[in-house]
Short mmCIF file of C-alpha atoms and ligand atoms in Angstrom, two decimals:
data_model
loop_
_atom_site.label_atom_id
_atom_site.label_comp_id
_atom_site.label_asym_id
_atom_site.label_seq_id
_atom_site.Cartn_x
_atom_site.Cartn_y
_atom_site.Cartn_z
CA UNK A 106 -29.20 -41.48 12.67
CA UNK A 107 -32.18 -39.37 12.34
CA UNK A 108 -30.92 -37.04 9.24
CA UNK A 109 -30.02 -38.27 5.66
CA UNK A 110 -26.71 -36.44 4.93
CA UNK A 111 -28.30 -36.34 1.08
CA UNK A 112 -31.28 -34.53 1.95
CA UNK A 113 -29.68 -32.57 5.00
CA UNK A 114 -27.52 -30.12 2.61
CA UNK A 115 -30.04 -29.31 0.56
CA UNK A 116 -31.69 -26.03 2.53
CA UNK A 117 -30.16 -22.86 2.20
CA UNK A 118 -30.31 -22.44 5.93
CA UNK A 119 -27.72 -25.12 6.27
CA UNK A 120 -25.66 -24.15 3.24
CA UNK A 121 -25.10 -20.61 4.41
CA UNK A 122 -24.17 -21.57 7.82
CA UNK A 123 -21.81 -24.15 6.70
CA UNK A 124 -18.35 -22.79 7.61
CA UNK A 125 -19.02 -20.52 9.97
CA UNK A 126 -20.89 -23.43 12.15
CA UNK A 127 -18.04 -26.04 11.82
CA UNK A 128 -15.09 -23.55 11.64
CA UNK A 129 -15.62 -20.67 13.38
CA UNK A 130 -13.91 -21.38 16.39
CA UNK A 131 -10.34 -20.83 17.41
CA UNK A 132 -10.07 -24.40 17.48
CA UNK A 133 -12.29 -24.52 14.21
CA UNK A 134 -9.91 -22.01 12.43
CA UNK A 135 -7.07 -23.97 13.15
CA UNK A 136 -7.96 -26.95 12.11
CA UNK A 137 -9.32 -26.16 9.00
CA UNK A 138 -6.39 -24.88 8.44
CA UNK A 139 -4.24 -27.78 9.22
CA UNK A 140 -6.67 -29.69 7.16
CA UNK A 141 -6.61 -27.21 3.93
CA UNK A 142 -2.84 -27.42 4.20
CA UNK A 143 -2.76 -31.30 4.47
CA UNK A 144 -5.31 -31.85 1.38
CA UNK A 145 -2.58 -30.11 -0.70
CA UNK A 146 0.26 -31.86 0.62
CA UNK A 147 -1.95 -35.25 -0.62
CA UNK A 148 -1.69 -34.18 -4.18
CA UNK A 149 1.95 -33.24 -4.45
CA UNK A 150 2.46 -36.37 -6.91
CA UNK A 151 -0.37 -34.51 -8.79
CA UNK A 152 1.27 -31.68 -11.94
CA UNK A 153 -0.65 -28.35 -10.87
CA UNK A 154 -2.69 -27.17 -13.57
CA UNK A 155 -4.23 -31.02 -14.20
CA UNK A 156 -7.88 -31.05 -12.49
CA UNK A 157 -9.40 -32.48 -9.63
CA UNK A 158 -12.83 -33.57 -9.25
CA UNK A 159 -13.75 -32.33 -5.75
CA UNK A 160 -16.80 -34.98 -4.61
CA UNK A 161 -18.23 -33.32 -2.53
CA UNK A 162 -17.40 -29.96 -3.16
CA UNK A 163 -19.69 -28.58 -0.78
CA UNK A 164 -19.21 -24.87 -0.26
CA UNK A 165 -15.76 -24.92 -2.30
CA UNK A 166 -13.60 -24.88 1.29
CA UNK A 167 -10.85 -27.75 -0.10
CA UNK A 168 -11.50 -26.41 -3.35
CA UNK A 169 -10.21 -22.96 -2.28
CA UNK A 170 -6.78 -24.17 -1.39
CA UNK A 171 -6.04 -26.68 -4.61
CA UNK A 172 -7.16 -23.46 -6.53
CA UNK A 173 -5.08 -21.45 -4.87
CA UNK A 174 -2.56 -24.07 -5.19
CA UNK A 175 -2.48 -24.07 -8.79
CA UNK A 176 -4.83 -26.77 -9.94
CA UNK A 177 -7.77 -26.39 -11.76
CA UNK A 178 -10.94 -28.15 -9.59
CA UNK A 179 -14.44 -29.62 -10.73
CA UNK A 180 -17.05 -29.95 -7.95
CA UNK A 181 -19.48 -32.20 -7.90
CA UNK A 182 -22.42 -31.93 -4.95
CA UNK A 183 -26.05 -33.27 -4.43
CA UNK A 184 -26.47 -29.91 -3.11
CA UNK A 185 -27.20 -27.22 -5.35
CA UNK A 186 -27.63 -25.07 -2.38
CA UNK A 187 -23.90 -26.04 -0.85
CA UNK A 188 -22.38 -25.13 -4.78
CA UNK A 189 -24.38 -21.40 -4.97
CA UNK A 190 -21.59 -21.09 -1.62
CA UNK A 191 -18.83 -22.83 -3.23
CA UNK A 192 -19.53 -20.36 -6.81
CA UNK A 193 -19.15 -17.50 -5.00
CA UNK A 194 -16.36 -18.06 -2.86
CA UNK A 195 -14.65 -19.12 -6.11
CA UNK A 196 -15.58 -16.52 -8.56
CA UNK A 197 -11.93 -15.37 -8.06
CA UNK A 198 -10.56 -18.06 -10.48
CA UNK A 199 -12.52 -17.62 -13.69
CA UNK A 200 -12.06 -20.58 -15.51
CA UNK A 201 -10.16 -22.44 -12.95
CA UNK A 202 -13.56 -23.36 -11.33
CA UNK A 203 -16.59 -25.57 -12.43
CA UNK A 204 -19.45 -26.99 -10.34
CA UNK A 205 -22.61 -29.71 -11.10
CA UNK A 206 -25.17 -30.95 -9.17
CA UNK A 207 -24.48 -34.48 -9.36
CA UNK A 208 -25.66 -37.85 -7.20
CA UNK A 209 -22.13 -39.19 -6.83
CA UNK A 210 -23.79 -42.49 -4.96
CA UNK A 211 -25.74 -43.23 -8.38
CA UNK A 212 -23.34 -41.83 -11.09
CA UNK A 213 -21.16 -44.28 -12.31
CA UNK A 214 -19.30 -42.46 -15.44
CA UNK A 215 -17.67 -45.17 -18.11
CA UNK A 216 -14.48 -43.85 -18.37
CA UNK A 217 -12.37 -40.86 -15.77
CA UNK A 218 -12.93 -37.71 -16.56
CA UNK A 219 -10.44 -36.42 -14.37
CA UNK A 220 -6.96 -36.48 -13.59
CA UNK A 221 -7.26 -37.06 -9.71
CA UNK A 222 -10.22 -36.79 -6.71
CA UNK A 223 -10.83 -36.12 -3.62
CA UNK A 224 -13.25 -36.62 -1.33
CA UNK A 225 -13.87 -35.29 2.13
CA UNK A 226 -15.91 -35.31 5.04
CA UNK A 227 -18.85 -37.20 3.52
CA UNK A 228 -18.12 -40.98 4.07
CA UNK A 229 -18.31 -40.75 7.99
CA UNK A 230 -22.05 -40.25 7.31
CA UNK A 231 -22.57 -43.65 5.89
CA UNK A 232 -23.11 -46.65 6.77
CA UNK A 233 -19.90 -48.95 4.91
CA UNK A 234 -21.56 -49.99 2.29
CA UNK A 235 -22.59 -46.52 1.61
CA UNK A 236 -19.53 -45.45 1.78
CA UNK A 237 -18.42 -48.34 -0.83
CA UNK A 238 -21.11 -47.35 -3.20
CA UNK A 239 -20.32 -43.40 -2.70
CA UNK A 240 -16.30 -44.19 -2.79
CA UNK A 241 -16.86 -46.17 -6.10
CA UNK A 242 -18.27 -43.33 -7.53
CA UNK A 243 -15.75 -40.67 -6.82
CA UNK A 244 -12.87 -43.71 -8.19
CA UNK A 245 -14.49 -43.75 -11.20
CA UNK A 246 -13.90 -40.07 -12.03
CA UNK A 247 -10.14 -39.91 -11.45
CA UNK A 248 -7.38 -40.91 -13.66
CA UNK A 249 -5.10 -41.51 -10.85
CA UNK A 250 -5.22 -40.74 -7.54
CA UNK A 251 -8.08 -40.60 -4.96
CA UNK A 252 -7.56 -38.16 -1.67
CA UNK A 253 -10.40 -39.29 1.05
CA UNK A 254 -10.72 -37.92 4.33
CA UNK A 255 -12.23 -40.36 7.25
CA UNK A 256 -12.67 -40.53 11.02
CA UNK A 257 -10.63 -43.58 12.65
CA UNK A 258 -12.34 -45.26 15.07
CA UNK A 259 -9.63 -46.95 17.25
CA UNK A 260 -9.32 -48.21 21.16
CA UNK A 261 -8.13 -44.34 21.71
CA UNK A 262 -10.40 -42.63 19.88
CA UNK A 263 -13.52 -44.39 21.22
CA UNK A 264 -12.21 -43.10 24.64
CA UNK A 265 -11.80 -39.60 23.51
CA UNK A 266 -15.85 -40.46 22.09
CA UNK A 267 -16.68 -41.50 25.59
CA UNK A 268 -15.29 -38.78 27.68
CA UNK A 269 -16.45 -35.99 24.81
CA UNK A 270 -19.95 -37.95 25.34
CA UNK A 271 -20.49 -37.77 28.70
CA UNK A 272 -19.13 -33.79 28.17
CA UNK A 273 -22.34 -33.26 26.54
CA UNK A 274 -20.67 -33.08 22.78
CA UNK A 275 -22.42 -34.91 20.19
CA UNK A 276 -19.97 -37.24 18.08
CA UNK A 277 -18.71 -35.94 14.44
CA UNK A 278 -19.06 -38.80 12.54
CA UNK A 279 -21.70 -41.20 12.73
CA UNK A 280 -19.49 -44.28 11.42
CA UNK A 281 -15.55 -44.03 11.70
CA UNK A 282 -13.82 -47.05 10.83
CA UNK A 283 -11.28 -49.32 11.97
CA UNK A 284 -7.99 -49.93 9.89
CA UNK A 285 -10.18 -53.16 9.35
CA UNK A 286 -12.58 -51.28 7.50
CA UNK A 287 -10.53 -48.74 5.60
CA UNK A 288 -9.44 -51.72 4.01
CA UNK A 289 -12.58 -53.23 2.89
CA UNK A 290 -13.76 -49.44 1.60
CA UNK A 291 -10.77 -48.99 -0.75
CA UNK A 292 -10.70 -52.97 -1.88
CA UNK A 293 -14.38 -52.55 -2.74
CA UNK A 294 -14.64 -49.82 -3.84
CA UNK A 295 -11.42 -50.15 -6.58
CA UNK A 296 -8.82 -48.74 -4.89
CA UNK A 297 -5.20 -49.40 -2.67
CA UNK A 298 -3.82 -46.99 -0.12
CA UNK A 299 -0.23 -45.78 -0.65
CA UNK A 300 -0.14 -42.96 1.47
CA UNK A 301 -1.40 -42.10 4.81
CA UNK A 302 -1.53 -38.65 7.14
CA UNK A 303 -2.82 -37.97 10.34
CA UNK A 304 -3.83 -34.53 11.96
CA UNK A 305 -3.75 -33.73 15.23
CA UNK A 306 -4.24 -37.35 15.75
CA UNK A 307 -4.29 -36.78 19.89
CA UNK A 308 -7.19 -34.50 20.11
CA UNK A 309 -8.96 -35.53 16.25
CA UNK A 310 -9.74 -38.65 14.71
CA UNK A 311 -9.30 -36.72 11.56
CA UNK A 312 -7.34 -39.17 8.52
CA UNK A 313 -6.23 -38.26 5.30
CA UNK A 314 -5.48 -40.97 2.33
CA UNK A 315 -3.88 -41.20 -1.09
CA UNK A 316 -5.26 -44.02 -2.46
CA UNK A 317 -4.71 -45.03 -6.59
CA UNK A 318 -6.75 -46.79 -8.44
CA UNK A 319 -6.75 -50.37 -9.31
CA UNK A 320 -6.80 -50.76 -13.09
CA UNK A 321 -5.25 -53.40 -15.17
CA UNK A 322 -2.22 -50.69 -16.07
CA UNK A 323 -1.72 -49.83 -12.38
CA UNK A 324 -1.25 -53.31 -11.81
CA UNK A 325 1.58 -53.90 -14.54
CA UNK A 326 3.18 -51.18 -13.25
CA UNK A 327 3.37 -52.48 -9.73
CA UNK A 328 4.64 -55.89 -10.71
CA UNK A 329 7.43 -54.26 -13.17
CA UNK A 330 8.49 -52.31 -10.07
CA UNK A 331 8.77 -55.13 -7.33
CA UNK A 332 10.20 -57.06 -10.64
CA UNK A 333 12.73 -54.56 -11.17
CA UNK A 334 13.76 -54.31 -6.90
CA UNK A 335 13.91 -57.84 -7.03
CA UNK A 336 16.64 -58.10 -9.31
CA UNK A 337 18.53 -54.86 -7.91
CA UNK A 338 18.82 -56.47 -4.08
C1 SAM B 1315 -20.10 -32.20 5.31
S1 SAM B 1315 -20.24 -31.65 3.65
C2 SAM B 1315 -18.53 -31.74 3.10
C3 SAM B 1315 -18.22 -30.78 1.98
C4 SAM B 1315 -16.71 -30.60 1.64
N1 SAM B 1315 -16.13 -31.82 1.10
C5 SAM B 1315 -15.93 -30.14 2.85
O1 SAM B 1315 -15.03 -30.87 3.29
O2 SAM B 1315 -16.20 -29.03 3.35
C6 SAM B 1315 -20.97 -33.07 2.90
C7 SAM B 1315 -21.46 -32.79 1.48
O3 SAM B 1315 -21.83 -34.03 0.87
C8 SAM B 1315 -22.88 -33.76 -0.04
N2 SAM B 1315 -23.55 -35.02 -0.39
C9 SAM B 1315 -24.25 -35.84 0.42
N3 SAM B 1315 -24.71 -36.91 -0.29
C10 SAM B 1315 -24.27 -36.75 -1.56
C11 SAM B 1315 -24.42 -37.52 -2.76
N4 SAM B 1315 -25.12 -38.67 -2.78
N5 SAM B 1315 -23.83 -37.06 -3.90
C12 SAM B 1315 -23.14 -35.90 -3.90
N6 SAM B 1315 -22.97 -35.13 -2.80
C13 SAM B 1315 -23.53 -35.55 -1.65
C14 SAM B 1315 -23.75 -32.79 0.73
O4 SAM B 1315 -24.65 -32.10 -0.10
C15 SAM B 1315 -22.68 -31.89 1.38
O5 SAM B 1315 -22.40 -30.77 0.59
#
């Protein structure tokens, strides 16, 4: 990898060309559009009008949709350059909106400050344990549930890499993961998957999951459940 996806966001240049280089497209419209749609379908277990820390929040594009969804949304990006994008495209819900420049690799807060958290399109950029120290971050700032987004790198979809390859296109992500892998990321990094969506899995190794935290509570709660089906069957 000859970039640092850190550094990389930090130019204006790249900030302002953001969406309209990634989504431009017909096929780039539509997608983002099947993604925006499945982001919010992820938080449905969420109230609207609790907060979610978006990390990264980039130019505010999954923002826009939980916003518009009713929830209020706190973004958190290395990038000051990617949030100038994100506050504009989001002056439309005064008070709705926040945004900080934040390292989420480094910051480590003590207790949540948020009710749930997403994070998207970032981890495929790491190395794993990048993506456990970045991951661990973003669990750390949510009360609940954690949303990520991820590239799956099965017998398929190294195929589809292949053929795309010797197309001439240049691979999205620079480290999917196997099923292998997703499972190391959450375990280390705090979390457990309970949900799982897939978009457009034949032509996109695009994956969306709810994962929730795992705190002492959570795990009462878990055994008081299987407790409870136990004795019902
Ligand atoms: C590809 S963009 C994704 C933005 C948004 N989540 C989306 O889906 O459109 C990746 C973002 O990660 C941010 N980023 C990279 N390293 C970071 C770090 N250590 N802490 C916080 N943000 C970081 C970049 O600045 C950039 O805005």
């Amino acid at each position: 990898m000859n970039w640092s996806p850190d550094e990389h966001y930090q130019s204006r240049k790249v900030a302002s060309e953001y969406d309209r280089k990634r989504f431009a497209s017909v096929p780039g419209r539509v997608f983002n559009h099947l993604e925006k749609r499945t982001i919010v379908k992820c938080f449905a277990r969420v109230p609207k009008g609790q907060t979610i820390a978006d990390a990264p929040c980039g130019t505010g594009r999954l923002a826009e949709p939980l916003l518009a969804a009713g929830y209020r949304v706190h973004g958190l990006d290395i990038s000051d350059e990617m949030l100038e994008i994100a506050r504009q495209r989001l002056r439309g819900f005064p008070g709705r909106f926040a945004c900080e420049v934040v390292d989420v690799k480094a910051s480590r807060p003590h207790e949540p400050l948020y009710d749930a958290a997403l994070c998207a399109r970032v981890l495929m950029h790491f190395p794993l344990d990048q993506q456990v120290e970045f991951l661990t971050g973003v669990a750390r700032l949510s009360r609940s549930i954690v949303v990520i987004n991820h590239s799956l790198d099965s017998g398929y979809q190294r195929f589809r890499r292949r053929v795309k390859h010797w197309l001439g296109n240049q691979a999205s992500a620079n480290y999917p993961v196997s099923n292998a892998d997703i499972r190391v990321l959450l375990q280390q990094s705090g979390l457990r998957e309970v949900q799982r969506y897939r978009l457009a899995s034949l032509v996109s190794e695009a994956i969306y999951i709810v994962a929730e935290r795992i705190t002492p509570a959570a795990e009462s709660a878990r055994a008081r459940q299987s407790q409870s089906a136990a004795a019902v069957s």
